[in-house]
Short mmCIF file of C-alpha atoms in Angstrom, two decimals:
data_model
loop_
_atom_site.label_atom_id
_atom_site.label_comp_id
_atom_site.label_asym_id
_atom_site.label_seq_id
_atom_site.Cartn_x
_atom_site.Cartn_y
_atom_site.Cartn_z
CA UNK A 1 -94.96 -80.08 -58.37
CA UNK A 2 -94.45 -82.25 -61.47
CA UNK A 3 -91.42 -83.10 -63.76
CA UNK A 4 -91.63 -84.09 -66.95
CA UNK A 5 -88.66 -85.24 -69.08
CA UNK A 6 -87.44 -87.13 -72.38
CA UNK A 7 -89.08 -84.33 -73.93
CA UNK A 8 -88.55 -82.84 -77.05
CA UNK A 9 -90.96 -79.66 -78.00
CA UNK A 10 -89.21 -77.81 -80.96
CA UNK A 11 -90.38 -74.17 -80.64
CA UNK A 12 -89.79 -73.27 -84.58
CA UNK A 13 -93.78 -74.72 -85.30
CA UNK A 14 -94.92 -71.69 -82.64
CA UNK A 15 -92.65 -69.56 -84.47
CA UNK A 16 -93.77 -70.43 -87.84
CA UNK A 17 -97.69 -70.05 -86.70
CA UNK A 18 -96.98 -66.29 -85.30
CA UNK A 19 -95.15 -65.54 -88.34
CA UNK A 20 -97.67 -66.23 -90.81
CA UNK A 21 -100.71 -64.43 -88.34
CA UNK A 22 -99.67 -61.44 -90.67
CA UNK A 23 -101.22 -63.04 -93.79
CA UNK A 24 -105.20 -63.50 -94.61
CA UNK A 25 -104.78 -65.50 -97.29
CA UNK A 26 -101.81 -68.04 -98.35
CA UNK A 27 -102.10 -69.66 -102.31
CA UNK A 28 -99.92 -72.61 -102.31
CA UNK A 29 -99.16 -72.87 -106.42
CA UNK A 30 -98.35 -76.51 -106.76
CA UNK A 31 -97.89 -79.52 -109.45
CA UNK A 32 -96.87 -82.57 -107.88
CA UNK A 33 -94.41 -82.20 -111.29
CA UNK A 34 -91.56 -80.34 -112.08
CA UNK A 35 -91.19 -77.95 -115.61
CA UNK A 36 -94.76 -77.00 -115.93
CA UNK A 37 -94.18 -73.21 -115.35
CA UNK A 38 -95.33 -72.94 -111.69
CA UNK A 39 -92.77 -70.94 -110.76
CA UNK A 40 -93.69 -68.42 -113.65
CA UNK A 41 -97.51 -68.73 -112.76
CA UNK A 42 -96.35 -68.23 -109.15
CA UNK A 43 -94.42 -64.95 -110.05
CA UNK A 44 -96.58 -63.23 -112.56
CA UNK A 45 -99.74 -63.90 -110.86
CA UNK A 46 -98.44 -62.28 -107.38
CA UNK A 47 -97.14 -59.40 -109.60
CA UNK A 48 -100.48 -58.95 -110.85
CA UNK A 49 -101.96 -59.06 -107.78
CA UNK A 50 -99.78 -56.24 -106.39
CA UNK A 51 -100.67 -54.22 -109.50
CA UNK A 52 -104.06 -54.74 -107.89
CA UNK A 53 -103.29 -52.85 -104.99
CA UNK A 54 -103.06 -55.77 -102.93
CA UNK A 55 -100.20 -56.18 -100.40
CA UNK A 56 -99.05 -59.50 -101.68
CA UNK A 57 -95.91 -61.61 -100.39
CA UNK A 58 -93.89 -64.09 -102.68
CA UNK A 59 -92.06 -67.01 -100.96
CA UNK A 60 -89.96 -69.38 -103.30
CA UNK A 61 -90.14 -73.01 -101.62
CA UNK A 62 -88.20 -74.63 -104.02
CA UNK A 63 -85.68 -76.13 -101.51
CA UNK A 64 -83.96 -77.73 -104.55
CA UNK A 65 -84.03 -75.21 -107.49
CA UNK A 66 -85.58 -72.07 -106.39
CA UNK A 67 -85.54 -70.12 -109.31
CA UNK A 68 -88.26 -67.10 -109.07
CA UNK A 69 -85.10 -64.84 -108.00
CA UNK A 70 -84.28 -65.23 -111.85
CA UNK A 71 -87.84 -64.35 -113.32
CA UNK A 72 -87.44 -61.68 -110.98
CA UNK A 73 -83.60 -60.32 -111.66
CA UNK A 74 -83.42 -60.42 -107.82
CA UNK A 75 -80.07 -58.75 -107.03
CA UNK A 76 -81.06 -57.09 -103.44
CA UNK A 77 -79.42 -58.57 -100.11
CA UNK A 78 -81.74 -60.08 -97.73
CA UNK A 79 -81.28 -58.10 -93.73
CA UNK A 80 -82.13 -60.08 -90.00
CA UNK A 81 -84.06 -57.89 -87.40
CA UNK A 82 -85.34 -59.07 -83.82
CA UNK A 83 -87.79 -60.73 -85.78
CA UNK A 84 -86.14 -62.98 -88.33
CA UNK A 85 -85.21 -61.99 -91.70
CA UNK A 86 -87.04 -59.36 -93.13
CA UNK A 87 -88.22 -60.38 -96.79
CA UNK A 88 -86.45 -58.05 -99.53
CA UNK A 89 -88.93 -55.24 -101.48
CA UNK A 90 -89.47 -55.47 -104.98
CA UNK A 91 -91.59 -52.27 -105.64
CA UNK A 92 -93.99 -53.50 -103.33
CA UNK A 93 -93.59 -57.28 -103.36
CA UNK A 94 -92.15 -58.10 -100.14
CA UNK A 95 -89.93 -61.50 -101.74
CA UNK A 96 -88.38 -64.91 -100.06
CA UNK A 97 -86.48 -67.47 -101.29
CA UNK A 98 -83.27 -69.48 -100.27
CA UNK A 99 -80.99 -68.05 -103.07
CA UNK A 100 -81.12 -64.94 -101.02
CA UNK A 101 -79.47 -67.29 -98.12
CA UNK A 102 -77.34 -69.74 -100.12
CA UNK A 103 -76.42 -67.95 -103.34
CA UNK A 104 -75.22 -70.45 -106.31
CA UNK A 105 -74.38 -73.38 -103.52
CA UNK A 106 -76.32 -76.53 -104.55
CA UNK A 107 -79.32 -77.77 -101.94
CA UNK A 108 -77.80 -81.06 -101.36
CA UNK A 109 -80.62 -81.74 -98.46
CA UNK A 110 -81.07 -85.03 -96.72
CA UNK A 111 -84.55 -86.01 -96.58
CA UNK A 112 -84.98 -85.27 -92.55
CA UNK A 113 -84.02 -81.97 -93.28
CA UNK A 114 -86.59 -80.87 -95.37
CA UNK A 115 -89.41 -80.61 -93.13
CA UNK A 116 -86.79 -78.67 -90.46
CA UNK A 117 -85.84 -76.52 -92.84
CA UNK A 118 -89.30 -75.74 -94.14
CA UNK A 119 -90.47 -74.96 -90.76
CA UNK A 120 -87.46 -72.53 -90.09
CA UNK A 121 -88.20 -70.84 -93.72
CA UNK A 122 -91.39 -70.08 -92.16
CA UNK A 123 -90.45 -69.39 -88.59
CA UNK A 124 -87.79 -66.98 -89.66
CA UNK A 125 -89.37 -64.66 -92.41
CA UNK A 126 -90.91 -61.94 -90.84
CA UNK A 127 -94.30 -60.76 -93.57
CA UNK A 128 -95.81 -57.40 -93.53
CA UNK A 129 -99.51 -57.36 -92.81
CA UNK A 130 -100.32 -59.34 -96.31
CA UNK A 131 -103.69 -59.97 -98.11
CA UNK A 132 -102.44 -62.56 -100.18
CA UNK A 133 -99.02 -64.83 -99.74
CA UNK A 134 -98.18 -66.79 -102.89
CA UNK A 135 -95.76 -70.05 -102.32
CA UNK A 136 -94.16 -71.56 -104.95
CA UNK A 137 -94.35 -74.98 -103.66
CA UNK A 138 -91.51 -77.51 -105.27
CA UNK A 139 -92.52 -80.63 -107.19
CA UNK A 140 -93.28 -83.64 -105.69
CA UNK A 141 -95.88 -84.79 -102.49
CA UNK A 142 -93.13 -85.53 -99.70
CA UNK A 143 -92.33 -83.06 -97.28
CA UNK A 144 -92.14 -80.35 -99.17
CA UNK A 145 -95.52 -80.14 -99.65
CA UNK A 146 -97.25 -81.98 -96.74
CA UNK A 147 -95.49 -79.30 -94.20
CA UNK A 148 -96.75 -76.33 -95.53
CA UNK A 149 -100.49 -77.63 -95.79
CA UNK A 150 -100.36 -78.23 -92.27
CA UNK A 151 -98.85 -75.09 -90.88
CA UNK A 152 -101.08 -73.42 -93.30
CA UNK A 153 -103.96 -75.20 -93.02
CA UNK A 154 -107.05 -73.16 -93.48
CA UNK A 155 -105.63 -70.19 -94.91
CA UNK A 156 -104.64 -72.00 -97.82
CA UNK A 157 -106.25 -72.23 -101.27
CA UNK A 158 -104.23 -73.97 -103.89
CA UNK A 159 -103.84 -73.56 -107.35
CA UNK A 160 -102.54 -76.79 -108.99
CA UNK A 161 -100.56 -76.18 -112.25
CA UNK A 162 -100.22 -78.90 -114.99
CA UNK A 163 -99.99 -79.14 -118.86
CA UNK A 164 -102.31 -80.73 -121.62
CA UNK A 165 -99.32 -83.39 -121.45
CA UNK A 166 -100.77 -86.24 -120.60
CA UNK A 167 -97.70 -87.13 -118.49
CA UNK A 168 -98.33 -84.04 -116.45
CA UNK A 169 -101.79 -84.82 -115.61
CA UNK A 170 -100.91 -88.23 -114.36
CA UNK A 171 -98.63 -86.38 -111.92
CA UNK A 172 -100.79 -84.07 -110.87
CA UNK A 173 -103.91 -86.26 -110.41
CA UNK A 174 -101.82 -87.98 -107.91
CA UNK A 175 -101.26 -84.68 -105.94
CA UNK A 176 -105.04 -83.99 -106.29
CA UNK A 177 -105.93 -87.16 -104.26
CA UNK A 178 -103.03 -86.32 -101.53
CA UNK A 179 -104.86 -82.36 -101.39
CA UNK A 180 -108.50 -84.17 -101.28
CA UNK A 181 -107.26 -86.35 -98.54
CA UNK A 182 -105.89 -83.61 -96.39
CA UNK A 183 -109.30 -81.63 -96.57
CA UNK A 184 -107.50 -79.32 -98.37
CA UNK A 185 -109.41 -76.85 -101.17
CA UNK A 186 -108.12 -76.92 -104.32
CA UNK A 187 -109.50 -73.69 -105.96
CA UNK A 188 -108.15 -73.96 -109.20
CA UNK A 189 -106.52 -75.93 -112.31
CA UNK A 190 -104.04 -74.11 -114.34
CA UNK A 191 -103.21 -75.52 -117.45
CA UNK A 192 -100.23 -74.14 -118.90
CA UNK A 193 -98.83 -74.17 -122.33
CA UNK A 194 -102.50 -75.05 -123.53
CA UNK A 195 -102.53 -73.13 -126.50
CA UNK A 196 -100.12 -71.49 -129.05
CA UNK A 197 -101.81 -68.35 -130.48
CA UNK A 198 -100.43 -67.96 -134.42
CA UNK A 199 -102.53 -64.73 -135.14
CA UNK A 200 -104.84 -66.26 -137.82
CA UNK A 201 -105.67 -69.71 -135.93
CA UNK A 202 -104.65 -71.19 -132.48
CA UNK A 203 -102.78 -74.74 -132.25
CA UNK A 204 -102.85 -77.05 -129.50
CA UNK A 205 -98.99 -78.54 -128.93
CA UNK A 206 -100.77 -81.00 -126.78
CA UNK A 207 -103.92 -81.91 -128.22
CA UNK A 208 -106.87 -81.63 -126.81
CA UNK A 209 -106.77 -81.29 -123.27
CA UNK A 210 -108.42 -83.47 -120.49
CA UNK A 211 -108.50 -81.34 -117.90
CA UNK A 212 -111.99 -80.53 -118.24
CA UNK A 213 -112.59 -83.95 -116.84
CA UNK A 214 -109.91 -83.87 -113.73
CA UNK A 215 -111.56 -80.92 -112.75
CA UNK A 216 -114.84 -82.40 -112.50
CA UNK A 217 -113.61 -85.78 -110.96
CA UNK A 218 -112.33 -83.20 -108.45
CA UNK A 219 -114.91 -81.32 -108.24
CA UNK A 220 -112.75 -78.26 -108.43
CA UNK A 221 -114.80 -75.21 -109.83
CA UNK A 222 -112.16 -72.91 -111.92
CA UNK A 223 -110.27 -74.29 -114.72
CA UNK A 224 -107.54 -71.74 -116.56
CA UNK A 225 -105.89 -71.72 -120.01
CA UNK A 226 -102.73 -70.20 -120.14
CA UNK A 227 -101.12 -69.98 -123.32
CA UNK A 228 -97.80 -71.26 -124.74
CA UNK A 229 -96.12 -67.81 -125.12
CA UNK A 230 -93.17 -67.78 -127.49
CA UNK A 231 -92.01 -63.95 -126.22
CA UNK A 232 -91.96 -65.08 -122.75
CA UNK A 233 -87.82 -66.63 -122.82
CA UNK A 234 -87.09 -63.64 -124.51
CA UNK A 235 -88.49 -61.20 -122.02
CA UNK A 236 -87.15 -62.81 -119.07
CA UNK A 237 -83.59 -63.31 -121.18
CA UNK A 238 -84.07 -59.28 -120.82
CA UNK A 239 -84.59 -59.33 -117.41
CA UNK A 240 -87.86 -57.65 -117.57
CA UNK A 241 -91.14 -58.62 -115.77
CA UNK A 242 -92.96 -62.14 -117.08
CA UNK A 243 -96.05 -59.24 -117.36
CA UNK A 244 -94.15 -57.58 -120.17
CA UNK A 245 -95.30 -60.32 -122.48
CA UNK A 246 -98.51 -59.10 -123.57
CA UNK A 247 -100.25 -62.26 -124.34
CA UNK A 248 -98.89 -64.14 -120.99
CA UNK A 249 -99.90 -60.52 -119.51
CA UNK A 250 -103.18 -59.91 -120.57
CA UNK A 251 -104.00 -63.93 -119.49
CA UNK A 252 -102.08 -63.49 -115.56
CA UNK A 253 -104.16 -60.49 -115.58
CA UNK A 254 -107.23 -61.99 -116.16
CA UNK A 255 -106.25 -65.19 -113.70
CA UNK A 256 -105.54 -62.26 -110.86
CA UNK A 257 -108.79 -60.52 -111.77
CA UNK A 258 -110.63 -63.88 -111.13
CA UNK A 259 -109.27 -64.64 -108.69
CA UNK A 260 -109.93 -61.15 -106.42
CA UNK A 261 -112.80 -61.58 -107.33
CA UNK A 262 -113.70 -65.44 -106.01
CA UNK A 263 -111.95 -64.60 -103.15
CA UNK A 264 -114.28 -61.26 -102.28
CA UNK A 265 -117.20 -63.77 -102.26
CA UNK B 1 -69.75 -55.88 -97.94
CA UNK B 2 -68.77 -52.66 -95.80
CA UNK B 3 -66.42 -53.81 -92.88
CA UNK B 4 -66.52 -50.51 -90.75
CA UNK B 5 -68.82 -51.26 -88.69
CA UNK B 6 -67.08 -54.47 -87.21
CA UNK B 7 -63.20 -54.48 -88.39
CA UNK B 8 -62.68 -57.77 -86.63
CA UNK B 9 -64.46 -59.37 -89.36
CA UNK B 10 -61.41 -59.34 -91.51
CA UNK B 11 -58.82 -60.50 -89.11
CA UNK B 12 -60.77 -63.43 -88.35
CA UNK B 13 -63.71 -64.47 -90.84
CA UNK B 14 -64.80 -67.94 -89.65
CA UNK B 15 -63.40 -68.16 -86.59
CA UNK B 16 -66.55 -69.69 -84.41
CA UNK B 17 -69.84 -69.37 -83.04
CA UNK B 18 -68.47 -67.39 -79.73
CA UNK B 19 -67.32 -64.22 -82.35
CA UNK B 20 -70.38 -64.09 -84.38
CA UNK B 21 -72.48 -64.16 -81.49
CA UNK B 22 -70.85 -61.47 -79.44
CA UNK B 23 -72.42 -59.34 -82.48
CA UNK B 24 -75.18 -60.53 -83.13
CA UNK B 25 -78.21 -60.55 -80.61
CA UNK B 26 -81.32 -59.34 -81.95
CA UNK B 27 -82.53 -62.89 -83.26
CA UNK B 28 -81.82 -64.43 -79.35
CA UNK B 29 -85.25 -62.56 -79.06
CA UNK B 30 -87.17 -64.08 -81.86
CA UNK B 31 -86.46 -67.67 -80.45
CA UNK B 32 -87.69 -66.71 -77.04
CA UNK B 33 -90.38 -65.64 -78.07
CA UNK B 34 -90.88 -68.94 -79.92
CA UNK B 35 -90.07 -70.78 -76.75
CA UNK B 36 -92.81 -68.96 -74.81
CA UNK B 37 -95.16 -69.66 -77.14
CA UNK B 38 -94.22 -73.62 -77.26
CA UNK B 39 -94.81 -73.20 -73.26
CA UNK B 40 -98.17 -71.76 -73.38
CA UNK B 41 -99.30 -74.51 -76.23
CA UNK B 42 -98.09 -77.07 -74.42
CA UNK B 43 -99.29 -75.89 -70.79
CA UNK B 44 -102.56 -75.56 -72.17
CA UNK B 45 -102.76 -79.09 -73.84
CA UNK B 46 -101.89 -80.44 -70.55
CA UNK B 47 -103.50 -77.89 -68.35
CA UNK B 48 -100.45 -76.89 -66.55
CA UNK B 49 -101.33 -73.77 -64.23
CA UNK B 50 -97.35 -72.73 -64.06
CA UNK B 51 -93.96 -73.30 -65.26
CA UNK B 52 -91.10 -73.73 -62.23
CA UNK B 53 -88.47 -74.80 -64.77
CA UNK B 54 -87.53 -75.67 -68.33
CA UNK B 55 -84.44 -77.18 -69.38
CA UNK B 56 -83.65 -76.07 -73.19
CA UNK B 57 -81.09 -77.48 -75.07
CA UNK B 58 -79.73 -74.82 -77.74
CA UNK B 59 -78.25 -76.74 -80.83
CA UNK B 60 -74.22 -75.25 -81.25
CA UNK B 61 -75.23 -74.91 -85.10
CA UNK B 62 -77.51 -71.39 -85.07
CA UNK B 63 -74.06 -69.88 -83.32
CA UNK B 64 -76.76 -68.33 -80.46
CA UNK B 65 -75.34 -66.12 -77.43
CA UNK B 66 -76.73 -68.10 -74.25
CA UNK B 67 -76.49 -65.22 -71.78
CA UNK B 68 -78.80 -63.28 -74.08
CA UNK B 69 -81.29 -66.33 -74.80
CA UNK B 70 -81.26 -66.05 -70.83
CA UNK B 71 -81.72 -62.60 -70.73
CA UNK B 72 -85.04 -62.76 -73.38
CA UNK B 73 -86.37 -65.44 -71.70
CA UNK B 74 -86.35 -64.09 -68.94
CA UNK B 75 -87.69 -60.81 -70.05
CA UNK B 76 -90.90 -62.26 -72.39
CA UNK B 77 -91.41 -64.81 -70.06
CA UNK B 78 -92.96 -62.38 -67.46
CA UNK B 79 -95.28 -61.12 -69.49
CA UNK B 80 -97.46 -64.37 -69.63
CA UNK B 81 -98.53 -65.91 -66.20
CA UNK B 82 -97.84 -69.50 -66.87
CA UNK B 83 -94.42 -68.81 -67.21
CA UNK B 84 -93.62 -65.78 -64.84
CA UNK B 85 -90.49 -66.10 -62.40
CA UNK B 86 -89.85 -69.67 -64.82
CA UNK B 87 -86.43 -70.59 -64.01
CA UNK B 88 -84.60 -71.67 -67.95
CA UNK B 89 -81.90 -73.89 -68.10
CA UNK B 90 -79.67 -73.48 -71.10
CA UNK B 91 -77.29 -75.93 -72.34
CA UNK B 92 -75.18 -76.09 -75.35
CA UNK B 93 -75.36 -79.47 -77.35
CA UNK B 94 -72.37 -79.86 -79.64
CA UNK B 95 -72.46 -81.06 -82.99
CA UNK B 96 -70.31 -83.43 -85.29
CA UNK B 97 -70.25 -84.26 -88.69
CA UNK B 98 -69.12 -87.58 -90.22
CA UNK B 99 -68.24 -87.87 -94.12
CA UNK B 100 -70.13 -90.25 -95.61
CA UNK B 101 -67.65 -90.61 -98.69
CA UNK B 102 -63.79 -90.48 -96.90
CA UNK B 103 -64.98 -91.04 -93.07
CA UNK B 104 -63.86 -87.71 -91.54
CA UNK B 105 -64.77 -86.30 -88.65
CA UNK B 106 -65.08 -82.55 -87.81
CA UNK B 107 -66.55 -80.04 -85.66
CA UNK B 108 -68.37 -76.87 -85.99
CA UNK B 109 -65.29 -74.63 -85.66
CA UNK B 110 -63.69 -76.99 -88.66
CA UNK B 111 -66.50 -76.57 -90.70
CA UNK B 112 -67.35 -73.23 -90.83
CA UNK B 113 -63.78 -72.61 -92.49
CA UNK B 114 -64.65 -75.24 -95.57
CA UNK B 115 -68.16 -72.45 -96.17
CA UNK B 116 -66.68 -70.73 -99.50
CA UNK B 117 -68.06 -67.05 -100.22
CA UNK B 118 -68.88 -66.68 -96.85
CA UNK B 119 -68.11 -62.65 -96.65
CA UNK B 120 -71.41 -62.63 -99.63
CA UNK B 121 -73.26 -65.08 -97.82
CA UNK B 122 -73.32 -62.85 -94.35
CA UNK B 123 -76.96 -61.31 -93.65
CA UNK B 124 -76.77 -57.70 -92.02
CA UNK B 125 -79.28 -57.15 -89.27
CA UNK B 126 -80.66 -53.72 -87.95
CA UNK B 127 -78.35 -53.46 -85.46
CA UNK B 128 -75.13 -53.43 -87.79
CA UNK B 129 -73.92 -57.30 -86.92
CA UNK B 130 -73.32 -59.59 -89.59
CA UNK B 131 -74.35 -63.58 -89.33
CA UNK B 132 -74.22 -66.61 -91.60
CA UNK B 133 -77.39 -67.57 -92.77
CA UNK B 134 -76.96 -70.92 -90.40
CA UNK B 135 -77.69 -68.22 -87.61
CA UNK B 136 -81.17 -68.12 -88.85
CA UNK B 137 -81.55 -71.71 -90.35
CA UNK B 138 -79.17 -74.23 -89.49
CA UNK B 139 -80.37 -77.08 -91.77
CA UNK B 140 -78.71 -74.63 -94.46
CA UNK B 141 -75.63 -76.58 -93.21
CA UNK B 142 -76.16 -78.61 -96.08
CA UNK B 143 -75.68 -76.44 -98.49
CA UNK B 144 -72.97 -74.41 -96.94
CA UNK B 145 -70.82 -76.38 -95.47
CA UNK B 146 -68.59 -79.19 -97.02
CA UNK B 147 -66.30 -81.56 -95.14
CA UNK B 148 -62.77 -80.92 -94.90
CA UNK B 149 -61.22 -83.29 -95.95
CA UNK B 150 -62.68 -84.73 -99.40
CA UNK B 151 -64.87 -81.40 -100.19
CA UNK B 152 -67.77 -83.42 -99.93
CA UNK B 153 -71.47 -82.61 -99.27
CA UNK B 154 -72.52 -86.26 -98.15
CA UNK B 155 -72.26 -86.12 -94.57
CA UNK B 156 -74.05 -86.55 -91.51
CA UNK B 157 -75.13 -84.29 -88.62
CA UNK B 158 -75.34 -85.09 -85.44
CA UNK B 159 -76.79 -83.47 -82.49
CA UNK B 160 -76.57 -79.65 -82.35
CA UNK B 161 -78.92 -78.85 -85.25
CA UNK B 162 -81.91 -76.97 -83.03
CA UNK B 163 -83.36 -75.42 -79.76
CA UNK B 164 -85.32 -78.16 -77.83
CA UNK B 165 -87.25 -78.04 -74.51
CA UNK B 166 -86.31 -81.26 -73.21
CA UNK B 167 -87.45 -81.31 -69.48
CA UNK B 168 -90.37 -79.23 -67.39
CA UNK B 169 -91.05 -78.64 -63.78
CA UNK B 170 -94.79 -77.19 -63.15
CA UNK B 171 -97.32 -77.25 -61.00
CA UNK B 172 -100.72 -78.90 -62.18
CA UNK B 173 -103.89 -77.26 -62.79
CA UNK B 174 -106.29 -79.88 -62.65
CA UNK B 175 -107.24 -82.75 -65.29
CA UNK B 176 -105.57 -83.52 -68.21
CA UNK B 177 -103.17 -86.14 -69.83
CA UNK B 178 -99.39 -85.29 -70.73
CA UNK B 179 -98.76 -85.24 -74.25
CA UNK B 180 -95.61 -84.13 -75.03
#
């Protein structure tokens, strides 16, 4: 017989693993930068992918700011069961996200907390059987992102957001060398806010994009436009669906389409 | 919030880890499970053939009922052979808080009465009980809890925050190096 001390084995990474057994396929949406409309990307495209007929999860990871409970006019409570908590349903999107925990309190977390609390955000939220999860990751390559890409590991595609700006792009180029050097895929570019559609001619807020190019230095296949959609603030002011814009609709649509598709082959 | 099922609540909101848990015992199950697991990853890393004991430290901050972390333990732990007839050691670590802006110093009891909203904040589970959401993640303490004295959210945590295996007895199944 053998003894073996000064240990220190945390049991929420075993939990975390089990819990997410559930899902076939995670899509981290990240940006590396903050106010590039991940979170909306993140919401509409796992709406349209429910409107699919897919049984699609959405977990808000924004440890900070989540704030998909507002595109969402989340107002349900979330429960605990034997399990962990059970995520709340939104007509068929089973939904996660601190504010359900914390309500208006501020996130005022220490830096070793993060990756704790991460792990427990995953160890404690019990999924359905899922075909697709979609994580709104926060900004920024610290913990917040490096945690999930290792619990997740090869389930995970990610779908990096970014504007034409080339501020944003600097950002997320960054976050493109952190995913290469992890061996993790990067599946698609988003570029948001790309175009403003005036009827008779379509302007570029921006200029012309570069995107094309950090694609290809990337070697990342899919690149897609969405555009700047004036209607959207007023729709969500409403509290209606981001999919009740019908430009930003028709485009998410499209993105979702694509994207069932990729992932069939 | 209905209160019917557990009157108590409003004769004593806040009033320590020992009350919540008395109620609430489902997610005592989840965590064993998660223990288990932790044992059978790490028993086959190091190719241990069987667990005699573990020693778990259970951090006073996710407010969990010992004597049914036992009793799951106990229960999931026979269905996997590694860990079969395992005797678990539970202990309690405390945790304190220091201010980092006036220097106080406070305990859990203390600081779950600074937690504002907390009748919103409770969770339901299936089973009628009622926890704070620190019962399910206690890093939240952050953005729950404030200290005492000043109001405060710049403080420090120490011990108490999560469940730890911290010692094992087993019996060896052959090769393999310890990696813990």
């Amino acid at each position: 017989m053998e003894v073996l001390g000064n240990m220190s084995v945390d049991p929420l990474y075993e939990m975390a693993v089990q819990k997410l057994a559930s899902v076939k396929k995670v899509i981290l949406i990240a940006s590396g930068k903050g106010g590039v409309g991940k979170s909306l990307v993140a919401v509409s495209l796992a709406l349209a992918l429910r409107n699919k007929g897919f049984k699609v999860g959405l977990l808000d990871l924004d440890l900070h700011g989540p704030s998909t409970g507002v595109l969402l006019s989340v107002e349900e409570k979330i429960k605990g069961d034997k399990h962990g908590l059970v995520p709340i349903n939104l007509n068929g999107l089973e939904y996660m996200s601190l504010a359900l925990l914390v309500g208006d309190n501020p996130l005022a977390l220490k830096g070793d907390v993060k990756e704790r609390l991460i792990l427990e955000i995953f160890a404690e939220t019990k999924w359905s059987e899922l075909d697709f999860l979609v994580v709104d990751l926060p900004p920024g390559t610290g913990d917040e992102t490096i945690v999930p890409l290792r619990l997740i590991g090869g389930k995970a595609v990610v779908f990096v957001v970014t504007t034409p700006s080339r501020v944003s792009i600097s950002v997320v180029t960054r976050l493109l060398r952190l995913l290469r050097d992890e061996g993790i895929p990067v599946k698609c570019i988003i570029e948001n806010m790309a175009y403003l559609n005036l009827g008779d001619r379509v302007v570029k807020p921006f200029g012309e994009s570069e995107i094309e190019k950090v694609a290809e230095d990337f070697g990342i296949d899919w690149v897609y436009k969405l555009p700047l959609d004036p209607g959207l603030e007023e729709v969500i002011r409403k509290r209606e669906s981001p999919l009740s814009s019908q430009e930003w609709s028709e485009s998410i649509k499209k993105l979702a389409g694509f994207l069932a598709e990729k992932l069939k082959s | 919030m209905k209160y019917k099922s557990f009157p108590w609540f409003q004769l004593k909101i806040l009033s320590g880890a020992r009350v919540f848990s008395r109620y609430c015992k489902m997610h005592e199950w989840s965590i064993a499970e998660g223990i288990v697991r932790s044992l059978e990853a790490f028993a086959e890393k190091n190719s241990i053939k069987r667990f005699v004991a573990v020693e778990i430290n259970v951090g006073e901050l996710a407010m969990l009922d010992l004597d049914v972390l036992n009793e799951a333990l106990k229960t999931i732990s026979q269905e996997h052979e590694r860990t079969r007839n395992t005797v678990f050691k539970l202990r309690i670590e405390h945790v304190t808080f220091t201010c980092n802006k006036c220097g106080c110093k406070w305990g859990l009891q203390r600081g779950l009465e600074t937690i504002k909203g907390s009748e919103d904040l409770m969770i339901e589970d299936l089973e009628g009980g009622y926890d704070l959401p620190l019962h399910y993640m206690p890093e939240l303490v952050y953005a729950l809890m404030r200290c005492p004295s000043c109001g405060s959210r710049d403080y420090k945590v120490e011990g108490g925050r999560g469940v730890r295996i911290i010692s094992v007895t087993f019996e060896n199944g052959g090769v393999g190096e310890h990696v813990s």
